[in-house]
Amino acid sequence: MTIELYTWNTPNGRKISVALEEMELPYKVIPVNITKGEQMAPEFLKLSPNNKIPAIVDPDGPDGKPVSIFESGAILLYLGEKTGRFLPKSLSERIPVYEWLMWQMGGFGPMPGQVHHFIALENEQDRAYGLKRFMAETRRLYGVLERRLEGRDFVAGELSVADFAILGWAWRHPRHKVDLADFPNVKRWYEVLMARPAVQRGMDAKLD
């Protein structure tokens, strides 16, 4: 049963293609061109009422019935539950996965996303304040991740959906104007993940 992935070539989209590849789930990409406003189409809004990508449709959902899911964090948790992979079984081991997944959703995504916005502005006066504010906060978040990865291979113990979520945004570090050499633990973690064949397939998947 092939999962339908409604997405575009963005960090949030890459989170899901990487997870699907790591979990060895068959999927089909259905591009939603956000540069043309396709995320506002009524058909897509039925799947994602917040008109944001990604969304998935799993024809083999709970009780064997089709289900649609929006919000990348919810999708990752669903896929982890569905497969029993990259999401620990015990609650005590799940807690750091939840923490670091929410850290990504609430900070290491919205803040670099603002960098993406302001860096694209042509008017230097418009760019200056936003870039100063959000680039500083983005670097602070890289520092939080750097400290977390001290002496750890992955953010929450074993490799988990939290790593996939964070990787989707760390993938854009050149666009954040962040040199990973400044954050050696993040650099090590990033290179280990990017060397995984399934991660490479997820990153190479055509999403647009």
Short mmCIF file of C-alpha atoms in Angstrom, two decimals:
data_model
loop_
_atom_site.label_atom_id
_atom_site.label_comp_id
_atom_site.label_asym_id
_atom_site.label_seq_id
_atom_site.Cartn_x
_atom_site.Cartn_y
_atom_site.Cartn_z
CA MET A 1 0.00 0.00 0.00
CA THR A 2 1.70 3.17 -1.22
CA ILE A 3 1.62 6.30 0.93
CA GLU A 4 0.88 9.52 -0.94
CA LEU A 5 3.24 12.34 0.06
CA TYR A 6 1.95 15.80 -0.78
CA THR A 7 4.97 18.04 -0.55
CA TRP A 8 7.51 20.42 -2.06
CA ASN A 9 11.30 20.72 -1.91
CA THR A 10 11.52 22.30 1.55
CA PRO A 11 13.06 21.31 4.90
CA ASN A 12 9.69 20.12 6.19
CA GLY A 13 9.19 18.06 3.05
CA ARG A 14 12.64 16.48 3.38
CA LYS A 15 11.92 15.37 6.92
CA ILE A 16 9.21 13.07 5.62
CA SER A 17 10.98 11.73 2.53
CA VAL A 18 13.96 10.83 4.74
CA ALA A 19 11.72 9.14 7.31
CA LEU A 20 9.85 7.16 4.65
CA GLU A 21 13.10 5.95 3.14
CA GLU A 22 14.56 5.02 6.55
CA MET A 23 11.36 3.15 7.44
CA GLU A 24 11.33 1.40 4.05
CA LEU A 25 7.77 2.45 3.33
CA PRO A 26 6.62 2.70 -0.30
CA TYR A 27 5.49 6.20 -1.21
CA LYS A 28 4.54 8.36 -4.14
CA VAL A 29 5.35 12.07 -4.27
CA ILE A 30 2.53 14.38 -5.29
CA PRO A 31 4.15 17.81 -5.72
CA VAL A 32 2.30 20.82 -4.31
CA ASN A 33 3.92 23.85 -5.92
CA ILE A 34 3.88 26.40 -3.12
CA THR A 35 5.41 29.04 -5.42
CA LYS A 36 2.19 28.93 -7.45
CA GLY A 37 -0.20 28.81 -4.51
CA GLU A 38 -1.23 25.20 -5.05
CA GLN A 39 -1.33 24.75 -1.26
CA MET A 40 -4.47 26.90 -1.29
CA ALA A 41 -6.38 24.55 -3.60
CA PRO A 42 -9.60 23.20 -2.03
CA GLU A 43 -8.50 19.62 -2.66
CA PHE A 44 -5.29 20.14 -0.69
CA LEU A 45 -7.05 22.05 2.09
CA LYS A 46 -9.14 18.94 2.73
CA LEU A 47 -5.88 17.20 3.67
CA SER A 48 -4.07 20.13 5.28
CA PRO A 49 -6.48 22.76 6.64
CA ASN A 50 -3.55 25.03 7.55
CA ASN A 51 -2.55 25.07 3.83
CA LYS A 52 1.00 23.96 4.61
CA ILE A 53 3.02 21.10 3.19
CA PRO A 54 3.67 18.28 3.83
CA ALA A 55 0.63 16.06 4.21
CA ILE A 56 0.26 12.35 3.65
CA VAL A 57 -2.51 9.94 2.81
CA ASP A 58 -1.97 6.39 4.06
CA PRO A 59 -4.41 3.98 2.38
CA ASP A 60 -3.56 1.42 5.08
CA GLY A 61 -4.19 3.50 8.18
CA PRO A 62 -5.57 2.46 11.59
CA ASP A 63 -7.90 -0.54 11.33
CA GLY A 64 -6.91 -0.82 7.66
CA LYS A 65 -8.78 2.36 6.74
CA PRO A 66 -7.33 5.29 4.77
CA VAL A 67 -6.13 8.25 6.84
CA SER A 68 -4.72 11.68 6.01
CA ILE A 69 -2.30 13.51 8.28
CA PHE A 70 -0.91 17.04 8.16
CA GLU A 71 1.91 18.78 10.12
CA SER A 72 5.34 17.24 9.71
CA GLY A 73 5.77 16.45 13.41
CA ALA A 74 2.44 14.61 13.54
CA ILE A 75 3.38 12.71 10.37
CA LEU A 76 6.70 11.62 11.89
CA LEU A 77 5.05 10.40 15.07
CA TYR A 78 2.38 8.57 13.08
CA LEU A 79 4.96 6.84 10.90
CA GLY A 80 6.99 5.89 13.96
CA GLU A 81 3.88 4.41 15.57
CA LYS A 82 2.85 2.65 12.38
CA THR A 83 6.20 0.97 11.80
CA GLY A 84 7.50 0.67 15.35
CA ARG A 85 10.75 2.18 14.12
CA PHE A 86 12.70 5.25 15.26
CA LEU A 87 10.25 5.77 18.12
CA PRO A 88 11.12 3.92 21.35
CA LYS A 89 8.55 1.68 22.95
CA SER A 90 9.08 2.74 26.56
CA LEU A 91 7.73 6.09 27.72
CA SER A 92 10.97 7.03 29.47
CA GLU A 93 12.88 6.62 26.21
CA ARG A 94 10.20 8.44 24.23
CA ILE A 95 10.37 11.56 26.38
CA PRO A 96 13.59 12.95 24.84
CA VAL A 97 12.27 12.13 21.36
CA TYR A 98 9.17 14.18 22.11
CA GLU A 99 11.25 16.98 23.61
CA TRP A 100 13.63 17.32 20.69
CA LEU A 101 10.92 16.91 18.09
CA MET A 102 8.99 19.75 19.74
CA TRP A 103 12.21 21.77 20.01
CA GLN A 104 12.57 21.51 16.27
CA MET A 105 8.92 22.29 15.55
CA GLY A 106 8.80 25.27 17.89
CA GLY A 107 12.24 26.77 17.28
CA PHE A 108 14.64 25.12 14.86
CA GLY A 109 12.34 25.63 11.93
CA PRO A 110 10.37 28.81 12.57
CA MET A 111 13.55 30.80 13.34
CA PRO A 112 15.67 29.65 10.38
CA GLY A 113 12.52 30.03 8.30
CA GLN A 114 12.56 33.74 9.12
CA VAL A 115 16.17 33.89 7.96
CA HIS A 116 15.01 32.36 4.67
CA HIS A 117 12.39 35.10 4.40
CA PHE A 118 14.53 38.13 5.21
CA ILE A 119 17.59 37.02 3.28
CA ALA A 120 15.48 36.96 0.12
CA LEU A 121 14.38 40.60 0.45
CA GLU A 122 15.99 43.02 -1.97
CA ASN A 123 15.66 46.17 0.12
CA GLU A 124 18.66 46.27 2.44
CA GLN A 125 16.84 48.34 5.05
CA ASP A 126 14.02 45.79 5.17
CA ARG A 127 16.52 42.94 5.43
CA ALA A 128 18.82 44.33 8.10
CA TYR A 129 16.71 44.18 11.27
CA GLY A 130 15.09 40.83 10.49
CA LEU A 131 18.38 39.17 9.58
CA LYS A 132 20.14 40.49 12.67
CA ARG A 133 17.38 39.21 14.93
CA PHE A 134 16.67 35.83 13.38
CA MET A 135 20.22 34.90 12.42
CA ALA A 136 21.27 35.46 16.02
CA GLU A 137 18.42 33.27 17.28
CA THR A 138 19.20 30.62 14.67
CA ARG A 139 22.85 30.50 15.80
CA ARG A 140 21.67 30.23 19.41
CA LEU A 141 19.59 27.19 18.45
CA TYR A 142 22.55 25.59 16.70
CA GLY A 143 24.40 26.13 19.98
CA VAL A 144 21.63 24.36 21.91
CA LEU A 145 21.92 21.42 19.52
CA GLU A 146 25.72 21.50 19.81
CA ARG A 147 25.53 21.12 23.59
CA ARG A 148 22.91 18.39 23.35
CA LEU A 149 25.09 16.32 21.04
CA GLU A 150 28.13 16.48 23.32
CA GLY A 151 28.93 12.82 23.97
CA ARG A 152 25.83 11.64 22.08
CA ASP A 153 25.45 10.12 18.65
CA PHE A 154 21.85 11.29 18.25
CA VAL A 155 19.64 13.80 20.02
CA ALA A 156 17.44 11.39 21.96
CA GLY A 157 19.53 8.27 22.48
CA GLU A 158 18.99 5.95 19.52
CA LEU A 159 18.31 7.36 16.06
CA SER A 160 14.74 8.65 16.06
CA VAL A 161 12.16 10.73 14.25
CA ALA A 162 13.50 13.73 16.19
CA ASP A 163 16.78 13.46 14.28
CA PHE A 164 14.92 13.34 10.96
CA ALA A 165 12.95 16.44 11.92
CA ILE A 166 16.05 18.43 12.87
CA LEU A 167 18.02 17.20 9.87
CA GLY A 168 15.44 18.65 7.49
CA TRP A 169 16.39 22.11 8.71
CA ALA A 170 20.11 21.53 9.34
CA TRP A 171 20.24 20.53 5.66
CA ARG A 172 19.73 24.21 4.89
CA HIS A 173 22.64 25.43 7.04
CA PRO A 174 24.33 27.18 4.07
CA ARG A 175 21.19 29.23 3.60
CA HIS A 176 21.25 30.08 7.31
CA LYS A 177 24.82 31.39 6.82
CA VAL A 178 25.97 28.86 9.40
CA ASP A 179 29.32 27.10 9.03
CA LEU A 180 29.03 23.73 10.73
CA ALA A 181 32.73 23.90 11.54
CA ASP A 182 31.63 26.33 14.28
CA PHE A 183 29.53 23.53 15.78
CA PRO A 184 31.70 20.37 15.63
CA ASN A 185 29.19 18.09 17.38
CA VAL A 186 26.45 19.17 15.00
CA LYS A 187 28.83 18.71 12.08
CA ARG A 188 29.66 15.15 13.17
CA TRP A 189 25.98 14.29 13.68
CA TYR A 190 25.04 15.85 10.34
CA GLU A 191 27.73 13.97 8.40
CA VAL A 192 26.83 10.65 10.01
CA LEU A 193 23.18 11.07 9.08
CA MET A 194 23.85 12.33 5.57
CA ALA A 195 26.07 9.29 4.93
CA ARG A 196 23.18 6.89 5.56
CA PRO A 197 21.91 5.44 2.26
CA ALA A 198 18.24 5.91 3.16
CA VAL A 199 18.84 9.52 4.17
CA GLN A 200 20.61 10.09 0.85
CA ARG A 201 17.63 8.62 -0.99
CA GLY A 202 15.26 10.82 0.99
CA MET A 203 17.32 13.89 0.22
CA ASP A 204 17.61 13.01 -3.44
CA ALA A 205 13.92 12.22 -3.91
CA LYS A 206 12.32 14.61 -6.38
CA LEU A 207 9.79 16.60 -4.36
CA ASP A 208 9.07 19.36 -6.88
#
